Coordinates of C-alpha atoms in Angstrom, one line a residue:
X1 CA 21.5 0.3 -7.7
X2 CA 23.2 3.0 -5.8
X3 CA 21.4 4.7 -2.9
X4 CA 23.3 7.8 -2.1
X5 CA 22.1 9.7 -5.2
X6 CA 18.5 9.0 -4.6
X7 CA 18.0 11.9 -2.2
X8 CA 18.5 15.7 -2.3
X9 CA 20.8 17.3 0.3
X10 CA 20.6 21.1 1.1
X11 CA 22.8 20.8 4.1
X12 CA 26.5 21.7 4.0
X13 CA 27.4 18.1 4.6
X14 CA 27.8 16.6 1.2
X15 CA 27.4 13.1 2.6
X16 CA 23.8 13.7 3.7
X17 CA 21.4 11.5 1.9
X18 CA 18.2 13.5 2.5
X19 CA 16.8 17.0 2.4
X20 CA 15.7 18.6 5.6
X21 CA 13.0 21.3 4.9
X22 CA 13.4 24.8 6.4
X23 CA 10.9 24.3 9.2
X24 CA 12.2 22.3 12.2
X25 CA 15.4 21.4 10.3
X26 CA 16.3 18.9 13.0
X27 CA 13.0 17.0 13.4
X28 CA 10.4 18.4 11.0
X29 CA 8.3 19.7 13.8
X30 CA 6.4 23.0 13.3
X31 CA 5.5 24.3 16.8
X32 CA 3.0 26.8 15.3
X33 CA 0.8 24.0 13.9
X34 CA 1.9 21.1 16.0
X35 CA 2.6 19.1 12.8
X36 CA 5.6 16.8 12.2
X37 CA 6.6 16.9 8.6
X38 CA 8.9 14.3 7.0
X39 CA 12.5 15.4 7.0
X40 CA 13.0 13.3 3.8
X41 CA 12.3 14.5 0.3
X42 CA 12.5 12.6 -3.0
X43 CA 14.7 14.0 -5.6
X44 CA 13.2 15.7 -8.7
X45 CA 13.7 12.5 -10.7
X46 CA 11.7 10.6 -8.2
X47 CA 8.9 12.9 -7.4
X48 CA 5.5 11.3 -6.9
X49 CA 3.3 11.9 -10.0
X50 CA -0.2 12.1 -8.7
X51 CA -1.0 14.5 -11.5
X52 CA -0.8 11.7 -14.1
X53 CA -4.4 10.8 -14.7
X54 CA -3.8 7.6 -16.5
X55 CA -1.5 6.0 -13.9
X56 CA -3.2 3.1 -12.3
X57 CA -1.7 0.4 -10.1
X58 CA -1.2 -2.4 -12.6
X59 CA -0.1 0.0 -15.4
X60 CA 2.5 1.4 -13.0
X61 CA 3.9 -1.9 -11.7
X62 CA 4.0 -3.5 -15.2
X63 CA 5.8 -0.4 -16.5
X64 CA 8.6 -1.0 -14.0
X65 CA 9.3 -4.5 -15.1
X66 CA 12.8 -5.1 -16.5
X67 CA 13.3 -4.4 -20.2
X68 CA 12.3 -7.2 -22.7
X69 CA 15.9 -8.1 -23.2
X70 CA 16.4 -8.7 -19.4
X71 CA 12.9 -9.9 -18.5
X72 CA 13.4 -13.3 -20.2
X73 CA 16.3 -14.2 -17.9
X74 CA 15.6 -12.2 -14.8
X75 CA 13.9 -14.4 -12.1
X76 CA 10.9 -12.8 -10.5
X77 CA 9.6 -15.7 -8.3
X78 CA 10.9 -19.0 -6.9
X79 CA 8.5 -21.4 -5.4
X80 CA 10.1 -23.2 -2.4
X81 CA 7.6 -26.1 -2.6
X82 CA 8.2 -27.0 -6.3
X83 CA 11.5 -25.1 -7.0
X84 CA 9.7 -23.6 -10.0
X85 CA 11.3 -20.4 -11.3
X86 CA 9.2 -17.7 -13.0
X87 CA 10.9 -15.0 -15.1
X88 CA 9.6 -11.5 -15.4
X89 CA 8.7 -12.3 -19.0
X90 CA 6.7 -15.3 -17.9
X91 CA 5.0 -13.3 -15.2
X92 CA 4.1 -10.5 -17.6
X93 CA 2.5 -13.0 -20.0
X94 CA 0.6 -14.8 -17.2
X95 CA -0.8 -11.5 -15.9
X96 CA -2.0 -10.4 -19.4
X97 CA -3.4 -13.8 -20.2
X98 CA -5.3 -14.1 -17.0
X99 CA -6.6 -10.5 -17.4
X100 CA -7.8 -11.4 -20.9
X101 CA -9.6 -14.5 -19.6
X102 CA -11.2 -12.6 -16.7
X103 CA -12.4 -9.9 -19.1
X104 CA -13.5 -11.8 -22.2
X105 CA -14.4 -15.2 -20.9
X106 CA -15.8 -14.4 -17.5
X107 CA -17.1 -10.8 -18.1
X108 CA -15.3 -9.1 -15.2
X109 CA -15.4 -5.4 -15.8
X110 CA -14.1 -2.2 -14.3
X111 CA -15.5 -1.6 -10.8
X112 CA -16.4 -5.3 -10.3
X113 CA -15.2 -6.8 -7.0
X114 CA -13.1 -10.0 -7.2
X115 CA -12.8 -11.8 -3.8
X116 CA -9.6 -13.8 -3.4
X117 CA -9.3 -16.6 -0.9
X118 CA -6.0 -18.4 -1.1
X119 CA -2.7 -19.0 0.8
X120 CA 0.5 -17.6 -0.8
X121 CA 1.4 -19.1 -4.2
X122 CA 3.4 -18.0 -7.2
X123 CA 0.0 -17.4 -8.8
X124 CA -1.0 -14.8 -6.2
X125 CA 0.8 -11.8 -7.7
X126 CA -0.5 -12.8 -11.1
X127 CA -4.1 -12.9 -9.8
X128 CA -3.7 -9.5 -8.1
X129 CA -2.2 -7.7 -11.1
X130 CA -4.6 -9.3 -13.6
X131 CA -7.6 -8.2 -11.5
X132 CA -6.2 -4.7 -11.3
X133 CA -5.3 -4.7 -15.0
X134 CA -8.9 -4.7 -16.0
X135 CA -9.9 -2.1 -13.5
X136 CA -11.7 -4.6 -11.2
X137 CA -11.4 -4.3 -7.4
X138 CA -9.2 -6.7 -5.5
X139 CA -10.6 -8.0 -2.2
X140 CA -8.2 -10.6 -0.6
X141 CA -9.2 -12.5 2.5
X142 CA -7.4 -14.7 5.1
X143 CA -7.9 -18.4 4.2
X144 CA -7.9 -19.2 7.9
X145 CA -11.2 -17.3 8.2
X146 CA -14.2 -19.4 9.0
X147 CA -17.2 -19.9 6.7
X148 CA -19.1 -17.4 8.8
X149 CA -16.4 -14.8 8.6
X150 CA -16.1 -15.3 4.9
X151 CA -19.8 -14.9 4.5
X152 CA -19.7 -11.5 6.3
X153 CA -16.9 -10.2 4.1
X154 CA -18.7 -11.3 1.0
X155 CA -21.9 -9.6 2.0
X156 CA -19.9 -6.5 2.8
X157 CA -18.0 -6.2 -0.5
X158 CA -20.5 -7.8 -2.9
X159 CA -18.1 -9.6 -5.3
X160 CA -19.0 -10.6 -8.8
X161 CA -16.4 -13.4 -8.8
X162 CA -14.4 -15.2 -6.3
X163 CA -11.0 -16.9 -6.9
X164 CA -10.1 -19.6 -4.4
X165 CA -7.6 -22.3 -3.7
X166 CA -9.4 -25.7 -4.2
X167 CA -9.3 -26.5 -0.4
X168 CA -11.1 -23.2 0.4
X169 CA -13.9 -23.4 -2.1
X170 CA -16.4 -25.0 0.3
X171 CA -16.3 -21.8 2.4
X172 CA -17.7 -19.8 -0.5
X173 CA -20.4 -22.3 -1.6
X174 CA -23.0 -20.8 0.9
X175 CA -22.5 -17.3 -0.5
X176 CA -23.5 -18.3 -4.0
X177 CA -20.7 -16.3 -5.6
X178 CA -19.3 -17.8 -8.8
X179 CA -15.9 -19.2 -7.9
X180 CA -12.8 -19.8 -10.1
X181 CA -10.3 -22.2 -8.6
X182 CA -6.6 -21.4 -8.7
X183 CA -5.7 -25.0 -9.8
X184 CA -8.1 -27.6 -11.1
X185 CA -8.3 -30.7 -8.9
X186 CA -7.1 -33.8 -10.7
X187 CA -10.5 -35.6 -10.2
X188 CA -12.5 -32.6 -11.6
X189 CA -12.6 -32.2 -15.4
X190 CA -15.3 -29.6 -15.4
X191 CA -13.9 -26.8 -13.3
X192 CA -12.2 -23.8 -15.0
X193 CA -9.1 -22.7 -13.2
X194 CA -6.8 -19.8 -13.2
X195 CA -4.1 -22.1 -14.7
X196 CA -6.5 -22.9 -17.6
X197 CA -7.1 -19.2 -18.4
X198 CA -3.4 -18.5 -18.2
X199 CA -2.6 -21.4 -20.6
X200 CA -5.4 -21.0 -23.0
X201 CA -5.9 -17.2 -23.4
X202 CA -3.6 -15.2 -25.7
X203 CA -2.8 -12.0 -24.0
X204 CA -4.6 -9.0 -25.4
X205 CA -4.3 -5.3 -24.8
X206 CA -5.6 -4.0 -21.5
X207 CA -9.1 -2.3 -21.7
X208 CA -8.9 1.3 -22.7
X209 CA -11.3 2.3 -20.0
X210 CA -8.6 2.7 -17.3
X211 CA -9.3 3.5 -13.6
X212 CA -8.7 7.0 -12.3
X213 CA -6.3 7.5 -9.4
X214 CA -9.3 8.2 -7.1
X215 CA -11.0 4.9 -8.1
X216 CA -11.0 2.0 -5.7
X217 CA -8.3 -0.5 -6.3
X218 CA -8.8 -2.8 -3.3
X219 CA -10.9 -3.6 -0.3
X220 CA -8.8 -5.1 2.4
X221 CA -10.1 -6.3 5.8
X222 CA -8.6 -4.8 9.0
X223 CA -7.3 -7.3 11.4
X224 CA -10.0 -6.7 14.0
X225 CA -7.7 -7.7 16.8
X226 CA -9.5 -5.3 19.2
X227 CA -12.8 -4.8 17.4
X228 CA -15.0 -5.8 14.4
X229 CA -13.1 -6.2 11.1
X230 CA -13.8 -3.4 8.6
X231 CA -13.3 -3.1 4.8
X232 CA -10.5 -0.7 4.1
X233 CA -10.9 1.0 0.8
X234 CA -7.6 1.8 -1.0
X235 CA -7.4 3.7 -4.2
X236 CA -5.1 3.4 -7.2
X237 CA -3.4 6.7 -6.1
X238 CA -2.7 5.1 -2.7
X239 CA -1.0 2.1 -4.2
X240 CA 0.9 3.9 -6.9
X241 CA 2.4 6.4 -4.5
X242 CA 3.3 3.8 -2.0
X243 CA 4.8 1.6 -4.7
X244 CA 7.1 4.5 -5.6
X245 CA 8.2 5.0 -2.0
X246 CA 8.9 1.3 -1.6
X247 CA 10.7 1.1 -5.0
X248 CA 13.1 3.9 -4.0
X249 CA 13.4 2.5 -0.5
X250 CA 14.4 -0.9 -1.9
X251 CA 16.8 0.7 -4.3
X252 CA 18.7 2.7 -1.7
X253 CA 19.0 -0.3 0.7
X254 CA 19.7 -3.2 -1.7
X255 CA 21.1 -4.3 -5.0
X256 CA 19.4 -5.9 -8.0
X257 CA 21.0 -9.3 -7.3
X258 CA 19.5 -9.4 -3.8
X259 CA 17.0 -12.2 -3.0
X260 CA 14.0 -11.6 -0.8
X261 CA 12.1 -14.3 1.2
X262 CA 8.3 -14.0 1.4
X263 CA 6.3 -15.8 4.0
X264 CA 4.1 -12.7 4.9
X265 CA 0.6 -13.6 3.7
X266 CA -0.3 -11.6 0.6
X267 CA -3.9 -11.0 1.7
X268 CA -2.4 -8.7 4.4
X269 CA -1.4 -5.2 3.3
X270 CA 2.2 -5.8 4.3
X271 CA 2.5 -8.8 2.0
X272 CA 0.4 -7.3 -0.8
X273 CA 2.1 -4.0 -0.9
X274 CA 5.6 -5.4 -0.6
X275 CA 5.5 -8.8 -2.3
X276 CA 2.3 -8.9 -4.4
X277 CA 3.1 -5.6 -6.0
X278 CA 6.1 -3.5 -4.8
X279 CA 9.1 -5.7 -5.3
X280 CA 8.3 -6.2 -8.9
X281 CA 9.0 -2.5 -9.4
X282 CA 12.6 -3.1 -8.5
X283 CA 13.4 -6.2 -10.6
X284 CA 14.6 -8.3 -7.6
X285 CA 13.9 -12.0 -7.0
X286 CA 11.4 -13.2 -4.5
X287 CA 11.5 -16.7 -3.0
X288 CA 7.9 -17.6 -1.9
X289 CA 6.8 -19.8 0.9
X290 CA 3.1 -20.9 0.9
X291 CA 2.9 -20.6 4.7
X292 CA 5.3 -19.9 7.5
X293 CA 7.4 -22.6 9.0
X294 CA 10.5 -21.7 11.0
X295 CA 12.6 -24.7 9.9
X296 CA 11.5 -24.3 6.3
X297 CA 12.5 -20.6 6.5
X298 CA 16.0 -21.5 7.7
X299 CA 16.2 -24.1 4.9
X300 CA 15.1 -21.5 2.3
X301 CA 17.7 -19.0 3.5
X302 CA 20.4 -21.6 3.1
X303 CA 19.3 -23.0 -0.2
X304 CA 18.5 -19.8 -2.0
X305 CA 21.1 -17.5 -0.4
X306 CA 18.4 -15.1 0.9
X307 CA 19.7 -11.7 1.6
X308 CA 16.5 -9.9 2.8
X309 CA 13.6 -10.9 5.0
X310 CA 10.7 -8.6 5.6
X311 CA 9.4 -10.2 8.8
X312 CA 7.2 -9.7 11.9
X313 CA 8.3 -9.7 15.5
X314 CA 7.5 -13.3 16.4
X315 CA 9.9 -14.4 13.6
X316 CA 12.6 -12.2 14.8
X317 CA 12.1 -13.5 18.4
X318 CA 12.3 -17.0 17.0
X319 CA 15.7 -16.2 15.4
X320 CA 16.9 -14.9 18.7
X321 CA 15.8 -18.0 20.6
X322 CA 16.9 -20.6 18.1
X323 CA 20.2 -22.5 18.3
X324 CA 22.4 -20.9 15.7
X325 CA 24.5 -23.3 13.7
X326 CA 22.0 -25.8 12.4
X327 CA 21.7 -23.9 9.1
X328 CA 24.0 -21.6 7.2
X329 CA 22.2 -18.2 7.2
X330 CA 25.3 -16.1 6.5
X331 CA 23.8 -14.8 3.3
X332 CA 21.3 -12.8 5.3
X333 CA 22.1 -9.1 5.2
X334 CA 18.9 -7.3 6.2
X335 CA 15.7 -8.0 8.3
X336 CA 12.9 -5.5 8.3
X337 CA 10.3 -5.7 11.1
X338 CA 6.7 -4.5 10.6
X339 CA 3.0 -5.2 11.3
X340 CA 3.5 -5.1 15.1
X341 CA 5.9 -3.5 17.6
X342 CA 9.3 -4.9 18.1
X343 CA 10.7 -4.3 21.6
X344 CA 14.2 -2.9 22.2
X345 CA 15.1 -6.0 24.2
X346 CA 14.4 -8.3 21.3
X347 CA 16.1 -5.9 18.8
X348 CA 19.2 -5.7 21.0
X349 CA 19.3 -9.5 21.4
X350 CA 19.0 -10.0 17.7
X351 CA 21.8 -7.6 16.9
X352 CA 24.1 -9.3 19.4
X353 CA 23.4 -12.7 17.9
X354 CA 23.5 -11.6 14.3
X355 CA 25.9 -8.5 14.2
X356 CA 26.3 -8.7 10.4
X357 CA 22.5 -8.4 9.7
X358 CA 20.8 -5.0 9.5
X359 CA 17.6 -4.8 11.5
X360 CA 15.2 -2.0 10.8
X361 CA 11.7 -1.4 12.0
X362 CA 9.0 0.3 10.0
X363 CA 5.4 1.3 10.7
X364 CA 2.3 1.2 8.6
X365 CA -1.4 0.3 8.8
X366 CA -3.9 -1.2 6.4
X367 CA -5.4 2.3 6.5
X368 CA -2.0 3.8 5.3
X369 CA -1.5 1.2 2.5
X370 CA 1.0 -0.6 4.7
X371 CA 3.6 2.2 4.9
X372 CA 4.3 5.4 6.8
X373 CA 7.8 5.3 8.3
X374 CA 11.2 3.7 7.7
X375 CA 15.0 3.9 8.3
X376 CA 17.3 5.1 5.6
X377 CA 20.5 3.6 7.1
X378 CA 21.3 0.8 9.6
X379 CA 23.4 3.3 11.5
X380 CA 20.2 5.3 12.2
X381 CA 18.3 2.2 13.2
X382 CA 21.0 1.2 15.7
X383 CA 21.1 4.7 17.2
X384 CA 17.3 4.6 17.7
X385 CA 16.6 0.9 18.5
X386 CA 13.0 1.4 19.8
X387 CA 11.9 3.7 17.0
X388 CA 10.0 2.7 13.9
X389 CA 11.9 5.3 11.9
X390 CA 11.3 8.6 10.0
X391 CA 8.2 9.6 8.2
X392 CA 8.2 8.6 4.5
X393 CA 8.4 11.6 2.1
X394 CA 5.0 13.1 1.7
X395 CA 3.7 12.0 5.1
X396 CA 3.0 14.3 8.0
X397 CA 1.8 13.5 11.6
X398 CA 0.4 15.0 14.7
X399 CA 0.6 13.6 18.3
X400 CA -2.7 14.5 19.8
X401 CA -3.8 14.5 23.5
X402 CA -6.7 12.1 23.4
X403 CA -8.8 14.1 25.9
X404 CA -8.1 17.7 25.0
X405 CA -7.3 17.5 21.3
X406 CA -4.1 19.4 21.8
X407 CA -1.2 18.7 19.3
X408 CA 1.9 17.8 21.4
X409 CA 5.6 18.5 21.0
X410 CA 8.5 16.0 21.0
X411 CA 8.7 13.5 23.8
X412 CA 5.0 14.0 24.8
X413 CA 2.8 10.9 24.4
X414 CA -0.5 11.0 22.5
X415 CA -2.5 9.5 19.7
X416 CA -0.8 9.4 16.3
X417 CA -2.7 11.2 13.5
X418 CA -1.4 11.0 10.0
X419 CA -1.7 12.5 6.5
X420 CA 0.0 11.2 3.4
X421 CA -0.3 9.6 0.0
X422 CA -1.3 6.2 1.5
X423 CA -4.2 7.2 3.6
X424 CA -7.3 5.2 2.8
X425 CA -10.4 6.5 1.1
X426 CA -12.9 5.2 3.6
X427 CA -14.2 2.1 5.4
X428 CA -16.4 0.4 2.9
X429 CA -20.1 0.8 3.6
X430 CA -19.4 2.2 7.1
X431 CA -19.8 5.9 7.2
X432 CA -19.9 6.0 11.0
X433 CA -16.6 4.3 11.3
X434 CA -15.1 6.4 8.6
X435 CA -16.2 9.6 10.3
X436 CA -14.8 8.4 13.6
X437 CA -11.4 7.6 12.0
X438 CA -10.8 10.4 9.5
X439 CA -11.3 14.0 10.5
X440 CA -13.0 16.6 8.3
X441 CA -9.6 18.0 7.4
X442 CA -8.2 14.6 6.4
X443 CA -6.3 13.4 9.4
X444 CA -6.3 9.6 10.0
X445 CA -6.6 8.7 13.7
X446 CA -4.5 5.7 14.0
X447 CA -5.5 4.7 17.6
X448 CA -1.8 4.2 18.4
X449 CA -0.1 5.9 21.4
X450 CA 3.2 7.4 20.3
X451 CA 5.7 10.2 20.6
X452 CA 8.4 11.7 18.4
X453 CA 11.9 12.5 19.6
X454 CA 13.9 15.7 18.9
X455 CA 15.3 14.2 15.7
X456 CA 12.0 13.3 14.1
X457 CA 12.0 9.6 14.9
X458 CA 8.7 8.0 15.8
X459 CA 8.1 5.7 18.7
X460 CA 5.0 3.6 19.1
X461 CA 4.1 2.8 22.7
X462 CA 1.0 0.7 22.2
X463 CA -2.6 0.6 21.0
X464 CA -4.7 3.1 23.0
X465 CA -7.6 0.6 23.2
X466 CA -5.2 -2.0 24.7
X467 CA -3.9 0.2 27.5
X468 CA -4.6 -1.2 30.9
X469 CA -6.3 1.3 33.4
X470 CA -4.9 0.4 36.8
X471 CA -5.9 2.6 39.7
X472 CA -6.0 5.6 37.4
X473 CA -2.7 4.8 35.8
X474 CA -2.2 3.7 32.2
X475 CA -0.1 0.6 31.7
X476 CA 1.1 -0.4 28.2
X477 CA 1.0 -4.2 27.6
X478 CA 3.8 -3.9 25.0
X479 CA 6.2 -2.6 27.7
X480 CA 5.5 -5.6 30.0
X481 CA 5.6 -8.1 27.1
X482 CA 9.1 -6.8 26.2
X483 CA 10.3 -7.4 29.7
X484 CA 8.8 -10.9 29.8
X485 CA 10.4 -11.8 26.5
X486 CA 13.8 -10.9 27.9
X487 CA 13.6 -13.9 30.3
X488 CA 15.6 -16.8 28.9
X489 CA 12.9 -19.3 30.0
X490 CA 10.0 -17.5 28.2
X491 CA 9.4 -18.2 24.5
X492 CA 6.4 -15.9 24.0
X493 CA 4.1 -13.7 26.1
X494 CA 1.1 -11.4 26.0
X495 CA -0.4 -9.1 28.6
X496 CA -4.1 -8.3 28.7
X497 CA -6.4 -6.4 31.2
X498 CA -8.3 -8.4 33.8
X499 CA -11.3 -6.7 35.5
X500 CA -10.8 -6.0 39.2
X501 CA -13.3 -4.5 41.6
X502 CA -10.6 -2.5 43.6
X503 CA -8.2 -1.4 40.9
X504 CA -10.5 -1.3 37.8
X505 CA -8.1 -3.5 35.8
X506 CA -4.9 -5.4 36.5
X507 CA -2.2 -6.7 34.1
X508 CA -2.6 -10.4 33.4
X509 CA 0.3 -12.2 31.6
X510 CA -0.1 -15.2 29.4
X511 CA 3.3 -16.9 29.2
X512 CA 4.7 -19.7 26.9
X513 CA 7.5 -21.4 28.9
X514 CA 10.5 -23.1 27.3
X515 CA 10.2 -26.9 27.1
X516 CA 12.4 -27.6 30.1
X517 CA 11.3 -24.7 32.2
X518 CA 9.6 -25.0 35.6
X519 CA 9.0 -21.2 35.9
X520 CA 6.3 -20.3 38.4
X521 CA 3.8 -17.5 38.6
X522 CA 5.6 -15.9 41.5
X523 CA 8.9 -16.0 39.7
X524 CA 7.4 -14.3 36.7
X525 CA 5.7 -11.6 38.8
X526 CA 8.9 -10.9 40.7
X527 CA 10.9 -10.8 37.5
X528 CA 8.7 -8.1 36.1
X529 CA 8.2 -6.2 39.4
X530 CA 12.0 -5.7 39.7
X531 CA 12.0 -3.7 36.5
X532 CA 8.9 -1.5 36.6
X533 CA 7.0 0.9 38.8
X534 CA 4.7 -0.7 41.3
X535 CA 1.5 0.2 39.4
X536 CA 2.8 -1.5 36.3
X537 CA 3.7 -4.9 37.7
X538 CA 2.0 -8.1 36.5
X539 CA -0.5 -9.3 39.0
X540 CA -1.4 -12.7 37.6
X541 CA 0.1 -15.2 35.3
X542 CA -1.5 -17.9 33.1
X543 CA 0.8 -20.4 31.4
X544 CA -0.3 -21.3 27.9
X545 CA 1.0 -23.5 25.0
X546 CA 0.9 -20.8 22.4
X547 CA 0.0 -17.1 22.1
X548 CA -2.8 -16.6 19.5
X549 CA -1.6 -14.4 16.8
X550 CA -2.9 -13.1 13.4
X551 CA -1.1 -14.1 10.2
X552 CA 0.8 -10.8 10.5
X553 CA 2.1 -11.6 14.0
X554 CA -0.3 -9.4 16.0
X555 CA -1.5 -10.8 19.3
X556 CA -5.2 -11.7 19.2
X557 CA -6.0 -10.0 22.5
X558 CA -9.7 -10.5 22.1
X559 CA -9.2 -14.3 22.4
X560 CA -7.1 -13.9 25.5
X561 CA -9.5 -11.5 27.1
X562 CA -12.3 -14.0 26.6
X563 CA -10.1 -16.7 28.2
X564 CA -9.4 -14.5 31.2
X565 CA -13.1 -13.5 31.7
X566 CA -13.4 -15.3 35.0
X567 CA -13.3 -14.3 38.7
X568 CA -9.9 -13.4 40.1
X569 CA -8.7 -16.1 42.5
X570 CA -6.3 -14.0 44.5
X571 CA -5.2 -10.5 45.1
X572 CA -1.5 -9.9 44.7

């Protein structure tokens, strides 16, 4: 798959791979409206087709599968645990068989919610696409959630059916929701499983009552790292348009014989949009890990000659810190970072250690169906190491002064507002939160502090809610965390606010030391202080065994703030 022909160029430079519109040719910024437009535009052959009323998520993804002649030999999925290979033909049959069973045997209909509680498995994409094939609404949840958290999500979404891994079923028992297990336990002859339906149901045609683009396709749950988790409603139009953007992004940055490694959880929008749906539109092979393990990841890269890893910052940091040479990872050509900010320091260290590997950041939220920005080329990524890239075609943005509402020009920091094909419909059953997040004219308030440069590249500074207010100054935890991670004796770090009578708040650092390190609080404080303005310096350090993170790699700051909710012992 060749990339250079995928984009229009109206510039005189014939080597240009993208079209820059007439306004703000350099950066897409329109000073009259304060809006940043994407400088990228899909070619006529790849225009988004929102005007097709019969194009729903499953129909689109299945239509992109390899031809029947290729599908029987083209590998779609490889399970690292069992070494099982699944071809596109087998995947297609499994999806249609499960959809048939759900529709005819279990009575699941268009608009019904199906709650999914399972770790990654080769069956996960089958479950997702089968549910969507019959017009039902997919609602995946984190299997690490407690029984209480599961209960809240079930009450919110009101599912007709749940599908769960056997070890997770007990969390659903109190909800009373009928539950289908993914695989039947050996000592249980009565349970009906997903495997049973796939094996015993002959695939039938999909129901003719297809979803409309504006119909709900999925209810995903926001991470809730700084507040209460909410149900994000994504439509079929959201998914279809994002699938198209991801398809063409993959096609201009890889080839069909590339192999992708998946350890990102598919209940998360990053994993669902990329691995549960998106990659099947490009005919590539995905090697699947049930859960992340660093050594197992290295083994998978070596065994399956992995070329691409969509990852999260803690994984990239782990690669920077690990002793290169224990595994052969020379097949690796590209690493994409998303779900949380990646610091320039870590990015630079990665490129120095693995100079042959492309490292690109992207940006997206659950509320944007997981995508919003990306890099076209590695040359651009290297030239803008702290950036998360350019706006995807069809996306636009504003940088808004949080206090005055003024739209800001390049290099001015403010809250990122976005419009685009991936913007969610609403927060399910929460009109107040929806109104607070989406303006009357359709702008999504992301809650992220950012700025654009004069070339249209976006830079995320931090979450606005996570900024530390110290003596009237704003301190970004992400900046201090990046400095901390550059210390050779620090494996991981997080910075949170600590209440202080005199200053309002002070930066408190949680630090994970290397095994042989004897690093002290004073040493850490002085290390940071030598690199920042006085008001930004870390004032207290707590050493900890591990930084709590979500499955997507985001720091769970609420947990750390709760730990730090104690009187300050000393003024520094």
